[in-house]
Amino acid sequence: MSERDIMEYDVVTVGAGPAGLAFAIRLKQLKPELSVCVIEKASAVGAQILSGAVIEPEPLNELLPEWGKNPPPVCVPVTKDEFWFLRDAQRAIKSPLTPPQMHNHGNYIVSLGAMCAWLAPQAEALGVEIYPGFAAAEPLYGDGGAVCGVRIGDMGVAKDGSHKAGYTQGIDIHARLTVLAEGCRGSLSKQLIAKFALDKDSDPQTYGIGIKELWQLPPGRAEAGKVMHTLGWPLNTQTHGGSFLYHLDTDRAAVGFVARLDHPHPLFR
């Protein structure tokens, strides 16, 4: 095995999601002299972020005050909130009141994937280096046991561990500071949580599972800016979750369903 190539930075961020990119942008704004890189396992920034979302604009206003002059490609101001209880596949009751935590006046409906693809060039304009297609395989540790970077996984490895014809050895990225922005089930995060017992005396994380589709509706069917959330069917009263319907522009709608994974039966029965 040949010695691995090494890249050195002041800061390496694992994950080019909203948090990782926002962190890199803010860091370069505060300390432009630092060398900062962001690695992303997907082939393109935003390619593995499927969520539709309603976001509050205040953090974005502070991070990029002029963002409204060149907004993300999917960015629809919320115009209406509705909250429904689904009794079954045919019957639903619209709540006369929207719960306070569901109020979205002043917020925006976005595609997080499109937003990350839009944030990436904002970061690069400040000098952040972004490398899609670089999947971090493990943390690196210095002589004192502290994290000192990450190792990029080898490419071209067969299931049995043998090297294919296109085998390429991964590189090591060394940094004074390593930031993990992998999401809720990041592979490096899980390794470090176990190694340093970061979850000791802490509440366990709560996980959910969700699906989402983007629908193209017939002309005139969508109401741009309308946000709908539901409770009830098809879940039983012991299972926490619900669905959402976000009306975008050009008669498109993001439709999704989320349920917590603490239910007693995997089929929700």
Short mmCIF file of C-alpha atoms in Angstrom, two decimals:
data_model
loop_
_atom_site.label_atom_id
_atom_site.label_comp_id
_atom_site.label_asym_id
_atom_site.label_seq_id
_atom_site.Cartn_x
_atom_site.Cartn_y
_atom_site.Cartn_z
CA MET A 1 0.00 0.00 0.00
CA SER A 2 1.50 3.29 -1.08
CA GLU A 3 1.62 6.28 1.24
CA ARG A 4 -1.55 8.33 0.96
CA ASP A 5 -1.59 11.81 -0.49
CA ILE A 6 -2.30 14.54 2.05
CA MET A 7 -4.17 17.83 1.71
CA GLU A 8 -3.90 20.35 4.53
CA TYR A 9 -6.38 23.04 5.57
CA ASP A 10 -7.15 25.11 8.59
CA VAL A 11 -10.71 23.75 8.63
CA VAL A 12 -12.40 20.81 6.93
CA THR A 13 -16.18 20.45 6.99
CA VAL A 14 -17.78 17.09 6.25
CA GLY A 15 -21.10 17.57 4.49
CA ALA A 16 -22.30 20.24 2.07
CA GLY A 17 -25.78 20.58 3.49
CA PRO A 18 -27.33 23.81 4.77
CA ALA A 19 -25.40 23.67 8.06
CA GLY A 20 -22.03 22.80 6.55
CA LEU A 21 -22.20 25.44 3.84
CA ALA A 22 -23.57 28.12 6.17
CA PHE A 23 -20.75 27.39 8.63
CA ALA A 24 -18.11 27.63 5.90
CA ILE A 25 -19.55 30.90 4.58
CA ARG A 26 -19.71 32.49 8.02
CA LEU A 27 -16.21 31.36 8.92
CA LYS A 28 -14.73 32.91 5.78
CA GLN A 29 -16.69 36.09 6.41
CA LEU A 30 -15.18 36.35 9.90
CA LYS A 31 -11.68 35.04 9.12
CA PRO A 32 -11.00 35.24 5.38
CA GLU A 33 -7.36 34.27 5.90
CA LEU A 34 -8.30 30.70 6.92
CA SER A 35 -8.17 27.89 4.39
CA VAL A 36 -11.51 26.08 4.45
CA CYS A 37 -12.72 23.08 2.47
CA VAL A 38 -16.04 21.24 2.40
CA ILE A 39 -16.27 17.63 1.25
CA GLU A 40 -19.55 16.08 0.09
CA LYS A 41 -20.20 12.42 -0.63
CA ALA A 42 -22.81 13.10 -3.32
CA SER A 43 -21.66 13.59 -6.90
CA ALA A 44 -23.05 17.15 -6.82
CA VAL A 45 -23.94 19.49 -3.98
CA GLY A 46 -27.60 19.02 -3.08
CA ALA A 47 -27.98 15.74 -4.95
CA GLN A 48 -28.80 13.71 -1.82
CA ILE A 49 -30.95 16.31 -0.05
CA LEU A 50 -34.52 15.54 -1.03
CA SER A 51 -36.46 17.47 1.59
CA GLY A 52 -38.89 20.20 0.83
CA ALA A 53 -38.96 22.67 3.67
CA VAL A 54 -40.42 25.85 5.05
CA ILE A 55 -37.60 28.03 6.36
CA GLU A 56 -37.40 31.16 8.46
CA PRO A 57 -35.44 33.82 6.55
CA GLU A 58 -33.79 35.53 9.54
CA PRO A 59 -30.64 33.35 9.61
CA LEU A 60 -30.25 33.77 5.84
CA ASN A 61 -30.73 37.53 6.19
CA GLU A 62 -27.84 37.64 8.65
CA LEU A 63 -25.62 35.32 6.64
CA LEU A 64 -26.23 36.83 3.18
CA PRO A 65 -28.10 40.16 3.55
CA GLU A 66 -28.42 40.61 -0.22
CA TRP A 67 -29.74 37.10 -0.91
CA GLY A 68 -33.17 38.38 -1.99
CA LYS A 69 -31.67 40.01 -5.09
CA ASN A 70 -30.60 36.56 -6.32
CA PRO A 71 -32.79 34.03 -4.47
CA PRO A 72 -32.58 30.23 -4.74
CA PRO A 73 -34.36 28.73 -7.75
CA VAL A 74 -37.18 27.36 -5.56
CA CYS A 75 -38.19 30.01 -3.05
CA VAL A 76 -41.91 30.78 -2.62
CA PRO A 77 -43.19 33.12 0.13
CA VAL A 78 -45.79 31.47 2.36
CA THR A 79 -49.24 32.99 1.81
CA LYS A 80 -51.52 30.68 3.80
CA ASP A 81 -51.39 28.04 6.57
CA GLU A 82 -53.89 25.21 6.97
CA PHE A 83 -54.02 22.42 9.54
CA TRP A 84 -56.15 19.32 8.95
CA PHE A 85 -57.11 16.18 10.87
CA LEU A 86 -57.58 13.19 8.56
CA ARG A 87 -60.18 10.77 9.89
CA ASP A 88 -59.76 8.24 7.07
CA ALA A 89 -59.07 8.14 3.34
CA GLN A 90 -62.29 10.02 2.56
CA ARG A 91 -62.98 12.31 5.54
CA ALA A 92 -61.01 15.25 6.93
CA ILE A 93 -61.65 18.11 9.34
CA LYS A 94 -60.01 21.48 8.85
CA SER A 95 -58.94 23.06 12.11
CA PRO A 96 -60.39 26.53 12.68
CA LEU A 97 -57.11 27.46 14.38
CA THR A 98 -53.54 26.81 13.31
CA PRO A 99 -51.23 25.76 16.17
CA PRO A 100 -48.71 28.54 16.97
CA GLN A 101 -45.73 26.39 15.97
CA MET A 102 -47.31 25.96 12.54
CA HIS A 103 -47.55 29.69 11.81
CA ASN A 104 -45.37 30.43 8.78
CA HIS A 105 -46.13 34.07 8.01
CA GLY A 106 -42.96 35.61 6.57
CA ASN A 107 -41.37 32.23 5.85
CA TYR A 108 -40.46 30.64 2.50
CA ILE A 109 -41.11 27.28 0.88
CA VAL A 110 -37.83 25.98 -0.56
CA SER A 111 -36.15 22.90 -1.91
CA LEU A 112 -33.19 22.21 0.37
CA GLY A 113 -31.36 20.47 -2.46
CA ALA A 114 -31.74 23.50 -4.70
CA MET A 115 -30.84 25.81 -1.81
CA CYS A 116 -27.59 23.94 -1.15
CA ALA A 117 -26.70 24.04 -4.84
CA TRP A 118 -27.33 27.79 -4.63
CA LEU A 119 -25.30 28.24 -1.42
CA ALA A 120 -22.25 26.43 -2.80
CA PRO A 121 -21.15 29.17 -5.23
CA GLN A 122 -21.73 31.76 -2.49
CA ALA A 123 -19.19 29.86 -0.39
CA GLU A 124 -16.77 29.42 -3.29
CA ALA A 125 -16.88 33.15 -4.01
CA LEU A 126 -15.45 33.67 -0.52
CA GLY A 127 -12.64 31.18 -1.13
CA VAL A 128 -14.15 27.99 0.29
CA GLU A 129 -13.02 24.89 -1.62
CA ILE A 130 -15.87 22.39 -2.18
CA TYR A 131 -15.24 18.82 -3.30
CA PRO A 132 -18.33 16.76 -4.29
CA GLY A 133 -17.81 13.04 -4.67
CA PHE A 134 -15.45 12.87 -1.68
CA ALA A 135 -16.91 10.49 0.91
CA ALA A 136 -15.18 10.59 4.29
CA ALA A 137 -14.56 7.05 5.56
CA GLU A 138 -13.02 7.63 8.99
CA PRO A 139 -11.66 10.32 11.29
CA LEU A 140 -7.92 10.82 11.69
CA TYR A 141 -6.31 11.23 15.10
CA GLY A 142 -3.18 13.09 16.13
CA ASP A 143 -0.55 12.01 18.64
CA GLY A 144 -2.66 13.28 21.55
CA GLY A 145 -5.75 11.41 20.41
CA ALA A 146 -7.63 14.46 19.15
CA VAL A 147 -9.27 14.48 15.72
CA CYS A 148 -6.93 16.02 13.15
CA GLY A 149 -8.83 15.47 9.90
CA VAL A 150 -10.55 12.80 7.86
CA ARG A 151 -9.65 10.02 5.45
CA ILE A 152 -11.42 9.82 2.11
CA GLY A 153 -12.60 6.33 1.26
CA ASP A 154 -10.88 4.28 -1.42
CA MET A 155 -12.69 4.00 -4.74
CA GLY A 156 -12.84 0.91 -6.95
CA VAL A 157 -13.04 -1.66 -4.13
CA ALA A 158 -15.02 -4.86 -4.75
CA LYS A 159 -17.40 -6.35 -2.18
CA ASP A 160 -14.78 -8.91 -1.17
CA GLY A 161 -12.23 -6.14 -0.53
CA SER A 162 -10.20 -6.75 -3.66
CA HIS A 163 -9.15 -3.88 -5.91
CA LYS A 164 -10.90 -3.39 -9.21
CA ALA A 165 -9.13 -2.12 -12.31
CA GLY A 166 -10.16 1.46 -11.51
CA TYR A 167 -8.98 1.36 -7.88
CA THR A 168 -7.97 4.74 -6.49
CA GLN A 169 -6.60 5.20 -3.01
CA GLY A 170 -8.36 7.85 -0.94
CA ILE A 171 -6.47 10.86 0.34
CA ASP A 172 -6.05 12.16 3.89
CA ILE A 173 -7.24 15.66 4.69
CA HIS A 174 -5.48 17.20 7.68
CA ALA A 175 -6.98 20.19 9.45
CA ARG A 176 -6.63 22.09 12.70
CA LEU A 177 -10.41 21.93 13.06
CA THR A 178 -12.76 19.23 11.75
CA VAL A 179 -16.47 20.03 11.60
CA LEU A 180 -19.05 17.29 11.04
CA ALA A 181 -22.21 18.40 9.25
CA GLU A 182 -23.29 14.97 8.03
CA GLY A 183 -26.89 14.95 9.15
CA CYS A 184 -28.65 12.82 11.76
CA ARG A 185 -27.00 9.48 10.93
CA GLY A 186 -23.53 10.47 9.80
CA SER A 187 -21.01 7.61 9.70
CA LEU A 188 -18.17 9.67 11.16
CA SER A 189 -20.42 11.14 13.82
CA LYS A 190 -21.43 7.65 14.95
CA GLN A 191 -17.77 6.63 15.19
CA LEU A 192 -16.86 9.65 17.29
CA ILE A 193 -19.94 9.38 19.50
CA ALA A 194 -18.91 5.81 20.32
CA LYS A 195 -15.20 6.58 20.76
CA PHE A 196 -15.62 9.60 23.04
CA ALA A 197 -18.95 8.55 24.66
CA LEU A 198 -20.52 11.81 23.52
CA ASP A 199 -23.99 10.46 24.25
CA LYS A 200 -23.25 9.59 27.88
CA ASP A 201 -25.85 11.01 30.27
CA SER A 202 -27.71 12.49 27.29
CA ASP A 203 -31.22 12.00 26.02
CA PRO A 204 -31.35 9.58 23.08
CA GLN A 205 -31.97 11.00 19.66
CA THR A 206 -35.44 10.63 18.19
CA TYR A 207 -35.57 9.32 14.64
CA GLY A 208 -38.30 9.43 12.06
CA ILE A 209 -38.77 8.11 8.57
CA GLY A 210 -40.24 10.15 5.77
CA ILE A 211 -41.08 10.10 2.09
CA LYS A 212 -41.52 13.01 -0.28
CA GLU A 213 -42.59 13.48 -3.87
CA LEU A 214 -42.74 16.50 -6.14
CA TRP A 215 -46.01 16.60 -8.07
CA GLN A 216 -46.74 18.53 -11.24
CA LEU A 217 -50.43 19.43 -10.96
CA PRO A 218 -52.88 20.40 -13.70
CA PRO A 219 -52.90 24.14 -14.48
CA GLY A 220 -54.69 26.15 -11.83
CA ARG A 221 -54.76 23.38 -9.19
CA ALA A 222 -51.92 24.69 -7.03
CA GLU A 223 -52.05 27.80 -4.87
CA ALA A 224 -48.49 29.10 -4.68
CA GLY A 225 -47.41 29.70 -1.09
CA LYS A 226 -50.05 27.55 0.56
CA VAL A 227 -48.79 25.32 3.41
CA MET A 228 -50.84 22.37 4.67
CA HIS A 229 -50.05 20.01 7.56
CA THR A 230 -52.09 17.03 8.72
CA LEU A 231 -52.49 14.63 11.64
CA GLY A 232 -54.39 11.37 11.87
CA TRP A 233 -54.95 8.81 9.13
CA PRO A 234 -53.20 6.58 8.16
CA LEU A 235 -51.48 6.60 11.57
CA ASN A 236 -53.06 5.26 14.73
CA THR A 237 -53.30 7.24 17.94
CA GLN A 238 -50.09 5.67 19.33
CA THR A 239 -47.90 6.76 16.42
CA HIS A 240 -46.59 10.31 16.14
CA GLY A 241 -46.37 11.80 12.65
CA GLY A 242 -48.28 13.41 9.84
CA SER A 243 -48.11 14.72 6.31
CA PHE A 244 -47.41 18.00 4.57
CA LEU A 245 -48.37 19.61 1.28
CA TYR A 246 -46.40 22.65 0.17
CA HIS A 247 -47.67 24.51 -2.88
CA LEU A 248 -44.80 25.80 -5.03
CA ASP A 249 -44.85 27.93 -8.15
CA THR A 250 -45.74 26.74 -11.69
CA ASP A 251 -48.45 24.38 -10.34
CA ARG A 252 -46.03 22.18 -8.45
CA ALA A 253 -46.51 20.73 -4.97
CA ALA A 254 -44.16 18.99 -2.54
CA VAL A 255 -46.04 16.14 -0.85
CA GLY A 256 -44.56 14.28 2.11
CA PHE A 257 -45.29 11.99 5.04
CA VAL A 258 -43.25 11.56 8.25
CA ALA A 259 -43.56 9.14 11.18
CA ARG A 260 -41.46 8.63 14.28
CA LEU A 261 -39.68 5.29 14.64
CA ASP A 262 -40.85 4.59 18.19
CA HIS A 263 -44.13 3.01 17.10
CA PRO A 264 -44.91 -0.53 18.39
CA HIS A 265 -45.34 -2.18 14.99
CA PRO A 266 -43.34 -1.66 11.78
CA LEU A 267 -46.54 -1.72 9.71
CA PHE A 268 -48.24 0.92 11.92
CA ARG A 269 -50.95 -1.55 12.93
#
